[in-house]
mmCIF file of C-alpha atoms in Angstrom:
data_model
loop_
_atom_site.group_PDB
_atom_site.id
_atom_site.type_symbol
_atom_site.label_atom_id
_atom_site.label_comp_id
_atom_site.label_asym_id
_atom_site.label_seq_id
_atom_site.Cartn_x
_atom_site.Cartn_y
_atom_site.Cartn_z
ATOM 1 C CA MET A 16 -128.557 11.714 -21.573
ATOM 2 C CA SER A 17 -125.730 14.018 -20.741
ATOM 3 C CA THR A 18 -123.670 15.636 -23.465
ATOM 4 C CA LEU A 19 -120.615 13.502 -22.564
ATOM 5 C CA SER A 20 -122.613 10.276 -22.737
ATOM 6 C CA TYR A 21 -124.053 11.255 -26.108
ATOM 7 C CA CYS A 22 -120.599 11.929 -27.592
ATOM 8 C CA LEU A 23 -119.288 8.574 -26.383
ATOM 9 C CA ALA A 24 -122.266 6.795 -27.940
ATOM 10 C CA VAL A 25 -121.662 8.484 -31.308
ATOM 11 C CA LEU A 26 -117.966 7.502 -31.290
ATOM 12 C CA LEU A 27 -118.728 3.863 -30.458
ATOM 13 C CA ALA A 28 -121.327 3.683 -33.223
ATOM 14 C CA ALA A 29 -118.897 5.106 -35.788
ATOM 15 C CA ALA A 30 -116.189 2.592 -34.807
ATOM 16 C CA ALA A 31 -118.588 -0.299 -35.096
ATOM 17 C CA GLY A 32 -119.725 0.838 -38.540
ATOM 18 C CA ALA A 33 -116.149 1.037 -39.801
ATOM 19 C CA ALA A 34 -115.360 -2.467 -38.557
ATOM 20 C CA SER A 35 -118.495 -3.816 -40.208
ATOM 21 C CA ALA A 36 -117.625 -2.165 -43.525
ATOM 22 C CA GLN A 37 -114.113 -3.634 -43.399
ATOM 23 C CA SER A 38 -115.415 -7.110 -42.767
ATOM 24 C CA VAL A 39 -117.556 -7.116 -45.899
ATOM 25 C CA GLN A 40 -114.795 -5.892 -48.249
ATOM 26 C CA PRO A 41 -113.777 -8.539 -50.809
ATOM 27 C CA GLN A 42 -110.416 -10.213 -50.287
ATOM 28 C CA SER A 43 -107.572 -9.062 -52.532
ATOM 29 C CA GLN A 44 -106.994 -11.253 -55.540
ATOM 30 C CA PRO A 45 -103.529 -12.629 -56.419
ATOM 31 C CA ALA A 46 -101.659 -10.791 -59.182
ATOM 32 C CA PRO A 47 -102.230 -12.288 -62.626
ATOM 33 C CA PRO A 48 -99.311 -14.244 -64.073
ATOM 34 C CA PRO A 49 -96.986 -12.336 -66.444
ATOM 35 C CA PRO A 50 -97.856 -12.545 -70.126
ATOM 36 C CA PRO A 51 -95.908 -15.031 -72.203
ATOM 37 C CA PRO A 52 -92.883 -13.686 -74.140
ATOM 38 C CA PRO A 53 -93.529 -12.414 -77.654
ATOM 39 C CA THR A 54 -93.144 -14.982 -80.367
ATOM 40 C CA THR A 55 -92.492 -15.071 -84.061
ATOM 41 C CA ALA A 56 -93.464 -17.668 -86.600
ATOM 42 C CA SER A 57 -90.326 -19.607 -85.727
ATOM 43 C CA GLY A 58 -90.785 -19.487 -81.952
ATOM 44 C CA PRO A 59 -90.090 -17.221 -78.952
ATOM 45 C CA ILE A 60 -87.701 -14.259 -79.309
ATOM 46 C CA GLN A 61 -84.524 -14.956 -77.324
ATOM 47 C CA SER A 62 -82.643 -12.201 -75.480
ATOM 48 C CA VAL A 63 -79.079 -11.662 -76.623
ATOM 49 C CA SER A 64 -76.271 -10.418 -74.350
ATOM 50 C CA VAL A 65 -73.671 -8.372 -76.222
ATOM 51 C CA SER A 66 -70.166 -8.345 -74.747
ATOM 52 C CA SER A 67 -68.140 -5.151 -75.255
ATOM 53 C CA THR A 68 -65.264 -3.245 -73.679
ATOM 54 C CA ARG A 69 -66.633 -0.972 -70.985
ATOM 55 C CA ASP A 70 -65.558 2.653 -71.014
ATOM 56 C CA PRO A 71 -63.770 2.442 -74.386
ATOM 57 C CA VAL A 72 -61.166 4.906 -75.549
ATOM 58 C CA ASP A 73 -62.822 7.443 -77.819
ATOM 59 C CA LYS A 74 -61.906 10.702 -79.502
ATOM 60 C CA SER A 75 -63.972 13.240 -81.391
ATOM 61 C CA TYR A 76 -63.781 12.618 -85.129
ATOM 62 C CA ARG A 77 -64.531 16.279 -85.836
ATOM 63 C CA ARG A 78 -61.695 17.387 -83.553
ATOM 64 C CA MET A 79 -59.230 15.024 -85.191
ATOM 65 C CA ILE A 80 -60.250 16.277 -88.638
ATOM 66 C CA LYS A 81 -59.723 19.804 -87.317
ATOM 67 C CA GLY A 82 -56.174 18.773 -86.459
ATOM 68 C CA MET A 83 -55.689 17.388 -89.975
ATOM 69 C CA ASP A 84 -56.886 20.723 -91.380
ATOM 70 C CA ARG A 85 -54.262 22.492 -89.267
ATOM 71 C CA PHE A 86 -51.608 20.184 -90.724
ATOM 72 C CA GLU A 87 -52.624 21.199 -94.233
ATOM 73 C CA ARG A 88 -52.693 24.922 -93.403
ATOM 74 C CA GLU A 89 -49.286 24.961 -91.710
ATOM 75 C CA HIS A 90 -47.548 22.265 -93.690
ATOM 76 C CA ALA A 91 -44.736 24.759 -94.365
ATOM 77 C CA LEU A 92 -43.418 24.027 -90.858
ATOM 78 C CA ALA A 93 -42.592 20.516 -92.077
ATOM 79 C CA PRO A 94 -42.906 20.602 -95.876
ATOM 80 C CA GLN A 95 -41.634 17.060 -96.478
ATOM 81 C CA ALA A 96 -43.334 15.425 -93.507
ATOM 82 C CA THR A 97 -46.373 13.196 -93.438
ATOM 83 C CA LEU A 98 -49.078 13.036 -90.785
ATOM 84 C CA ARG A 99 -50.068 9.977 -88.808
ATOM 85 C CA PHE A 100 -51.740 9.454 -85.456
ATOM 86 C CA ARG A 101 -50.281 7.048 -82.933
ATOM 87 C CA LEU A 102 -51.421 5.112 -79.882
ATOM 88 C CA LEU A 103 -49.044 4.802 -76.906
ATOM 89 C CA PRO A 104 -49.374 2.933 -73.597
ATOM 90 C CA ARG A 105 -50.483 4.857 -70.543
ATOM 91 C CA LEU A 106 -50.569 1.962 -68.079
ATOM 92 C CA SER A 107 -48.017 -0.785 -67.532
ATOM 93 C CA THR A 108 -50.820 -3.305 -67.983
ATOM 94 C CA ALA A 109 -51.932 -1.897 -71.356
ATOM 95 C CA LYS A 110 -52.004 -4.480 -74.113
ATOM 96 C CA MET A 111 -50.681 -2.709 -77.197
ATOM 97 C CA SER A 112 -50.994 -5.554 -79.688
ATOM 98 C CA GLY A 113 -54.106 -6.382 -81.663
ATOM 99 C CA ILE A 114 -55.693 -2.941 -81.284
ATOM 100 C CA SER A 115 -58.699 -2.363 -83.513
ATOM 101 C CA LEU A 116 -59.958 1.099 -84.383
ATOM 102 C CA ARG A 117 -63.132 2.390 -86.017
ATOM 103 C CA ILE A 118 -65.055 5.566 -86.770
ATOM 104 C CA ALA A 119 -68.557 5.207 -85.331
ATOM 105 C CA GLY A 120 -71.545 7.498 -85.874
ATOM 106 C CA ASP A 121 -75.306 7.039 -85.735
ATOM 107 C CA THR A 122 -75.446 5.220 -89.052
ATOM 108 C CA VAL A 123 -71.833 5.008 -90.229
ATOM 109 C CA THR A 124 -69.063 2.643 -89.133
ATOM 110 C CA VAL A 125 -65.673 2.768 -90.828
ATOM 111 C CA PRO A 126 -62.784 0.503 -89.761
ATOM 112 C CA VAL A 127 -59.380 2.189 -89.515
ATOM 113 C CA PRO A 128 -56.311 -0.003 -90.161
ATOM 114 C CA VAL A 129 -53.671 0.161 -87.412
ATOM 115 C CA ALA A 130 -50.002 -0.436 -88.320
ATOM 116 C CA GLU A 131 -47.610 -2.585 -86.291
ATOM 117 C CA ASP A 132 -46.245 0.502 -84.530
ATOM 118 C CA ASN A 133 -49.853 1.393 -83.563
ATOM 119 C CA SER A 134 -49.957 4.362 -85.924
ATOM 120 C CA PHE A 135 -52.768 5.077 -88.350
ATOM 121 C CA VAL A 136 -54.060 7.486 -90.978
ATOM 122 C CA LEU A 137 -57.563 8.816 -90.406
ATOM 123 C CA PRO A 138 -59.758 8.877 -93.544
ATOM 124 C CA ARG A 139 -62.106 11.743 -94.271
ATOM 125 C CA VAL A 140 -65.737 10.577 -94.254
ATOM 126 C CA ASP A 141 -68.410 13.214 -94.844
ATOM 127 C CA ALA A 142 -71.163 11.171 -93.185
ATOM 128 C CA ALA A 143 -69.051 10.739 -90.042
ATOM 129 C CA LEU A 144 -68.538 14.505 -89.868
ATOM 130 C CA ARG A 145 -72.263 15.166 -90.187
ATOM 131 C CA GLU A 146 -73.061 12.653 -87.454
ATOM 132 C CA ASP A 147 -70.363 13.971 -85.082
ATOM 133 C CA ALA A 148 -68.840 10.494 -84.961
ATOM 134 C CA ALA A 149 -66.282 9.198 -82.476
ATOM 135 C CA VAL A 150 -63.023 7.374 -83.098
ATOM 136 C CA LEU A 151 -63.166 4.238 -80.955
ATOM 137 C CA ALA A 152 -60.495 1.742 -79.922
ATOM 138 C CA ASN A 153 -61.117 -1.585 -78.227
ATOM 139 C CA ARG A 154 -59.293 -0.448 -75.118
ATOM 140 C CA LYS A 155 -60.340 1.294 -71.914
ATOM 141 C CA THR A 156 -60.012 5.046 -71.572
ATOM 142 C CA ASN A 157 -56.971 5.398 -69.327
ATOM 143 C CA SER A 158 -54.996 2.516 -70.807
ATOM 144 C CA MET A 159 -53.632 4.471 -73.778
ATOM 145 C CA THR A 160 -52.681 7.966 -74.838
ATOM 146 C CA TRP A 161 -53.041 9.426 -78.326
ATOM 147 C CA ARG A 162 -50.362 11.416 -80.093
ATOM 148 C CA VAL A 163 -49.644 13.019 -83.452
ATOM 149 C CA SER A 164 -46.661 11.845 -85.480
ATOM 150 C CA VAL A 165 -45.224 14.397 -87.941
ATOM 151 C CA ARG A 166 -41.935 13.107 -89.357
ATOM 152 C CA THR A 167 -39.650 14.341 -92.096
ATOM 153 C CA PRO A 168 -38.264 11.293 -93.959
ATOM 154 C CA GLY A 169 -34.571 10.505 -94.043
ATOM 155 C CA LEU A 170 -33.709 11.369 -90.433
ATOM 156 C CA PRO A 171 -32.067 8.770 -88.153
ATOM 157 C CA ASP A 172 -34.163 7.188 -85.423
ATOM 158 C CA HIS A 173 -32.491 9.292 -82.726
ATOM 159 C CA VAL A 174 -33.084 12.631 -84.500
ATOM 160 C CA ARG A 175 -36.197 14.792 -84.804
ATOM 161 C CA ARG A 176 -36.703 18.092 -86.595
ATOM 162 C CA LEU A 177 -37.942 21.087 -84.579
ATOM 163 C CA GLY A 178 -40.429 22.212 -87.257
ATOM 164 C CA ASP A 179 -41.979 18.725 -87.153
ATOM 165 C CA LEU A 180 -42.416 19.009 -83.393
ATOM 166 C CA ARG A 181 -43.958 22.467 -83.718
ATOM 167 C CA LEU A 182 -46.537 21.109 -86.127
ATOM 168 C CA GLU A 183 -47.149 18.064 -83.909
ATOM 169 C CA CYS A 184 -48.089 20.373 -81.060
ATOM 170 C CA LYS A 185 -50.536 22.397 -83.143
ATOM 171 C CA VAL A 186 -52.180 19.369 -84.715
ATOM 172 C CA GLY A 187 -52.362 17.532 -81.390
ATOM 173 C CA MET A 188 -53.980 20.453 -79.583
ATOM 174 C CA ASP A 189 -56.513 21.078 -82.368
ATOM 175 C CA ALA A 190 -57.293 17.352 -82.489
ATOM 176 C CA GLY A 191 -57.992 17.218 -78.743
ATOM 177 C CA LEU A 192 -55.586 14.349 -78.122
ATOM 178 C CA ILE A 193 -54.201 15.555 -74.805
ATOM 179 C CA SER A 194 -55.832 13.712 -71.936
ATOM 180 C CA ASN A 195 -54.138 15.143 -68.831
ATOM 181 C CA SER A 196 -56.946 16.190 -66.519
ATOM 182 C CA ALA A 197 -55.583 17.238 -63.134
ATOM 183 C CA PRO A 198 -55.494 20.934 -62.160
ATOM 184 C CA VAL A 199 -51.791 20.573 -61.304
ATOM 185 C CA PHE A 200 -51.075 20.831 -65.026
ATOM 186 C CA GLY A 201 -51.247 24.626 -65.242
ATOM 187 C CA TRP A 202 -50.558 24.552 -68.968
ATOM 188 C CA LEU A 203 -53.963 22.919 -69.446
ATOM 189 C CA SER A 204 -55.819 25.528 -67.442
ATOM 190 C CA ASN A 205 -58.414 27.757 -69.037
ATOM 191 C CA LEU A 206 -55.692 30.297 -69.778
ATOM 192 C CA LEU A 207 -53.660 27.859 -71.869
ATOM 193 C CA THR A 208 -56.051 25.631 -73.775
ATOM 194 C CA ASP A 209 -55.753 27.665 -76.949
ATOM 195 C CA THR A 210 -53.539 25.897 -79.492
ATOM 196 C CA ASP A 211 -51.446 28.922 -80.404
ATOM 197 C CA GLN A 212 -50.940 29.831 -76.741
ATOM 198 C CA VAL A 213 -49.827 26.345 -75.773
ATOM 199 C CA CYS A 214 -47.497 25.875 -78.733
ATOM 200 C CA SER A 215 -46.030 29.390 -78.686
ATOM 201 C CA SER A 216 -45.517 29.973 -74.971
ATOM 202 C CA PRO A 217 -42.653 28.916 -72.669
ATOM 203 C CA ASP A 218 -45.389 27.854 -70.244
ATOM 204 C CA GLY A 219 -47.178 25.766 -72.849
ATOM 205 C CA ASN A 220 -45.045 22.686 -72.222
ATOM 206 C CA TYR A 221 -46.561 20.331 -74.770
ATOM 207 C CA LEU A 222 -45.117 16.929 -73.833
ATOM 208 C CA PHE A 223 -43.266 14.832 -76.426
ATOM 209 C CA PHE A 224 -42.086 11.213 -76.263
ATOM 210 C CA ALA A 225 -38.887 9.728 -77.701
ATOM 211 C CA GLU A 226 -38.784 6.192 -79.061
ATOM 212 C CA GLN A 227 -36.673 4.985 -76.135
ATOM 213 C CA PRO A 228 -35.724 6.128 -72.617
ATOM 214 C CA ILE A 229 -33.463 9.153 -72.947
ATOM 215 C CA TYR A 230 -30.302 10.201 -71.127
ATOM 216 C CA GLY A 231 -30.109 13.641 -72.714
ATOM 217 C CA VAL A 232 -31.382 15.813 -75.596
ATOM 218 C CA THR A 233 -29.276 18.222 -77.685
ATOM 219 C CA MET A 234 -30.447 20.962 -80.043
ATOM 220 C CA ARG A 235 -28.255 21.536 -83.126
ATOM 221 C CA ASP A 236 -28.473 24.323 -85.697
ATOM 222 C CA GLY A 237 -25.336 24.336 -87.812
ATOM 223 C CA ALA A 238 -22.392 24.995 -85.508
ATOM 224 C CA ARG A 239 -24.648 26.057 -82.630
ATOM 225 C CA SER A 240 -25.774 23.480 -80.090
ATOM 226 C CA MET A 241 -27.465 23.388 -76.699
ATOM 227 C CA ALA A 242 -28.204 20.550 -74.310
ATOM 228 C CA LEU A 243 -31.718 20.734 -72.910
ATOM 229 C CA PRO A 244 -31.700 21.372 -69.155
ATOM 230 C CA PHE A 245 -33.022 18.752 -66.771
ATOM 231 C CA LYS A 246 -36.209 20.768 -66.215
ATOM 232 C CA LEU A 247 -37.201 19.982 -69.817
ATOM 233 C CA LEU A 248 -36.681 16.242 -69.401
ATOM 234 C CA TYR A 249 -38.809 13.565 -67.713
ATOM 235 C CA ALA A 250 -41.968 15.740 -67.611
ATOM 236 C CA ALA A 251 -39.985 18.468 -65.802
ATOM 237 C CA GLY A 252 -38.785 15.954 -63.200
ATOM 238 C CA ASP A 253 -41.442 16.999 -60.696
ATOM 239 C CA GLN A 254 -43.978 14.206 -60.985
ATOM 240 C CA SER A 255 -45.130 12.584 -57.762
ATOM 241 C CA ALA A 256 -47.167 9.510 -56.948
ATOM 242 C CA GLU A 257 -50.214 11.786 -56.679
ATOM 243 C CA THR A 258 -49.780 13.615 -60.003
ATOM 244 C CA LEU A 259 -48.385 10.852 -62.215
ATOM 245 C CA PRO A 260 -51.744 9.092 -62.807
ATOM 246 C CA PHE A 261 -53.010 12.313 -64.414
ATOM 247 C CA CYS A 262 -50.091 12.543 -66.849
ATOM 248 C CA ASP A 263 -49.880 10.910 -70.277
ATOM 249 C CA CYS A 264 -46.309 10.114 -69.278
ATOM 250 C CA GLN A 265 -47.439 7.636 -66.639
ATOM 251 C CA VAL A 266 -45.366 4.741 -68.038
ATOM 252 C CA LEU A 267 -43.375 6.840 -70.539
ATOM 253 C CA LEU A 268 -41.713 9.153 -68.045
ATOM 254 C CA GLU A 269 -38.173 8.211 -69.079
ATOM 255 C CA ARG A 270 -39.062 8.957 -72.708
ATOM 256 C CA SER A 271 -40.719 12.328 -72.116
ATOM 257 C CA TYR A 272 -39.281 15.761 -72.864
ATOM 258 C CA TYR A 273 -40.288 19.345 -73.609
ATOM 259 C CA ALA A 274 -38.845 20.886 -76.778
ATOM 260 C CA PRO A 275 -38.401 24.700 -77.009
ATOM 261 C CA ILE A 276 -40.868 24.941 -79.877
ATOM 262 C CA TRP A 277 -41.792 28.446 -78.713
ATOM 263 C CA ASP A 278 -38.256 29.812 -79.140
ATOM 264 C CA ALA A 279 -38.006 31.556 -82.536
ATOM 265 C CA ARG A 280 -34.222 31.725 -82.189
ATOM 266 C CA TRP A 281 -34.163 28.063 -83.176
ATOM 267 C CA PRO A 282 -35.327 27.659 -86.808
ATOM 268 C CA ASP A 283 -37.588 24.874 -88.027
ATOM 269 C CA ASP A 284 -34.633 22.946 -89.477
ATOM 270 C CA THR A 285 -33.010 22.662 -86.049
ATOM 271 C CA LEU A 286 -32.236 19.026 -85.246
ATOM 272 C CA VAL A 287 -33.237 17.524 -81.912
ATOM 273 C CA GLU A 288 -30.851 14.671 -81.081
ATOM 274 C CA PHE A 289 -31.412 12.067 -78.376
ATOM 275 C CA ASP A 290 -28.844 10.216 -76.320
ATOM 276 C CA PHE A 291 -30.672 7.043 -75.399
ATOM 277 C CA ILE A 292 -30.015 5.364 -72.081
ATOM 278 C CA ASP A 293 -29.016 2.118 -73.791
ATOM 279 C CA GLY A 294 -26.298 3.996 -75.713
ATOM 280 C CA SER A 295 -27.711 3.167 -79.145
ATOM 281 C CA ALA A 296 -27.298 6.782 -80.358
ATOM 282 C CA PRO A 297 -24.179 8.970 -80.383
#
């Protein structure tokens, strides 16, 4: 037998052996049925679907307490004022009635009462601090914005005090309540995320909101007065369709303004007076 013939014979024999081995392999068995569901003495355990608001609004409890600590340390800016936090609409579709709020940690849950004007006082809870809890609202993230409310009693509705606004900025920054996120907001860049930089710099531009749409804002210190220029009203008047969704002023644009809280020439007792568009203030 030639070498070529021998090699062909070996290959044919190997192929035949493989086919024979395959023919004698047992057929695959069907998969066993799944085990029955676990049961208790009273019957099978039923699955429960829990409905909740997806992507809820949440803030760091530790950060908000840090803001409250700042209020206590620098209370001299507004010695007669009280501190509250407040929820404001960010979208035109935001439902601002019936908001519920709670502090939620790993083992602690504390409800937080919300007033009719959507303001609230945050209680101090040691367990929530230890567990790095969150402050949760039953609303979606971008539907609301959070602000600090520092108000000296006895002032008319159309008047704010500059020292109150200065303290609002510091508490709000420490509490982490600013939610603008686009890089177009230079004042929130890495160079201006420090509280003292933001609240003490002309470029800080911490945004405030009046109670109603404003026509103008006037600063008054005794006989001295100054109308705020247009560039300090309506979020600087340079918002576009592209940038507005990143601004807390999204539906509050006509109520927004920048106060010169950085300007030491205006003392803390300076009054900030609003001329509302509806003419309800002088």
